[in-house]
Amino acid sequence: MATNKTRIKIRHGSGKPDTGTNGLLSYELGWDGTNSNLFINNNGAIR
């Protein structure tokens, strides 16, 4: 049985995150603590 595990990092912020070096990387999750929203950078589009 394989023991490989995938870890996901969630960045915490306030408001919708940006893409690029100051925001989320592609396919990275972001948590908006102000409005309790969860975002994902879907290959360049924050959703």
PDB file of C-alpha atoms in Angstrom:
ATOM      1  CA  MET A   1       0.000   0.000   0.000  1.00  0.00           C
ATOM      2  CA  ALA A   2       1.312   3.445  -0.924  1.00  0.00           C
ATOM      3  CA  THR A   3       2.067   5.897   1.858  1.00  0.00           C
ATOM      4  CA  ASN A   4       2.215   9.044  -0.284  1.00  0.00           C
ATOM      5  CA  LYS A   5       0.279  11.964   1.143  1.00  0.00           C
ATOM      6  CA  THR A   6      -0.745  15.255  -0.415  1.00  0.00           C
ATOM      7  CA  ARG A   7      -0.615  18.341   1.768  1.00  0.00           C
ATOM      8  CA  ILE A   8      -2.506  21.514   0.988  1.00  0.00           C
ATOM      9  CA  LYS A   9      -1.493  24.900   2.357  1.00  0.00           C
ATOM     10  CA  ILE A  10      -4.245  27.440   2.999  1.00  0.00           C
ATOM     11  CA  ARG A  11      -3.268  31.096   3.167  1.00  0.00           C
ATOM     12  CA  HIS A  12      -5.203  33.314   5.553  1.00  0.00           C
ATOM     13  CA  GLY A  13      -6.047  36.890   4.680  1.00  0.00           C
ATOM     14  CA  SER A  14      -8.754  39.517   4.663  1.00  0.00           C
ATOM     15  CA  GLY A  15     -10.697  39.950   1.460  1.00  0.00           C
ATOM     16  CA  LYS A  16     -10.329  38.245  -1.894  1.00  0.00           C
ATOM     17  CA  PRO A  17      -6.718  37.158  -2.550  1.00  0.00           C
ATOM     18  CA  ASP A  18      -4.738  38.282  -5.592  1.00  0.00           C
ATOM     19  CA  THR A  19      -2.896  36.082  -8.057  1.00  0.00           C
ATOM     20  CA  GLY A  20       0.859  36.267  -8.463  1.00  0.00           C
ATOM     21  CA  THR A  21       3.700  36.513  -5.993  1.00  0.00           C
ATOM     22  CA  ASN A  22       1.708  38.487  -3.390  1.00  0.00           C
ATOM     23  CA  GLY A  23      -1.368  36.271  -3.637  1.00  0.00           C
ATOM     24  CA  LEU A  24      -2.181  32.649  -4.299  1.00  0.00           C
ATOM     25  CA  LEU A  25      -0.163  30.304  -6.449  1.00  0.00           C
ATOM     26  CA  SER A  26      -1.963  28.224  -9.079  1.00  0.00           C
ATOM     27  CA  TYR A  27      -4.355  25.777  -7.425  1.00  0.00           C
ATOM     28  CA  GLU A  28      -3.600  27.134  -3.942  1.00  0.00           C
ATOM     29  CA  LEU A  29      -6.398  27.714  -1.418  1.00  0.00           C
ATOM     30  CA  GLY A  30      -7.012  30.952   0.436  1.00  0.00           C
ATOM     31  CA  TRP A  31      -9.138  31.662   3.509  1.00  0.00           C
ATOM     32  CA  ASP A  32     -10.765  35.064   3.997  1.00  0.00           C
ATOM     33  CA  GLY A  33     -11.107  35.445   7.751  1.00  0.00           C
ATOM     34  CA  THR A  34     -13.160  38.636   7.432  1.00  0.00           C
ATOM     35  CA  ASN A  35     -16.039  37.172   5.434  1.00  0.00           C
ATOM     36  CA  SER A  36     -15.374  33.456   6.106  1.00  0.00           C
ATOM     37  CA  ASN A  37     -14.943  32.718   2.385  1.00  0.00           C
ATOM     38  CA  LEU A  38     -12.726  30.033   0.889  1.00  0.00           C
ATOM     39  CA  PHE A  39     -11.056  30.799  -2.457  1.00  0.00           C
ATOM     40  CA  ILE A  40      -9.001  28.760  -4.915  1.00  0.00           C
ATOM     41  CA  ASN A  41      -6.641  30.004  -7.599  1.00  0.00           C
ATOM     42  CA  ASN A  42      -7.895  27.931 -10.523  1.00  0.00           C
ATOM     43  CA  ASN A  43      -4.826  28.294 -12.760  1.00  0.00           C
ATOM     44  CA  GLY A  44      -4.908  32.087 -12.648  1.00  0.00           C
ATOM     45  CA  ALA A  45      -8.600  32.772 -11.910  1.00  0.00           C
ATOM     46  CA  ILE A  46      -9.580  33.332  -8.271  1.00  0.00           C
ATOM     47  CA  ARG A  47     -12.892  31.578  -7.625  1.00  0.00           C
TER      48      ARG A  47
END
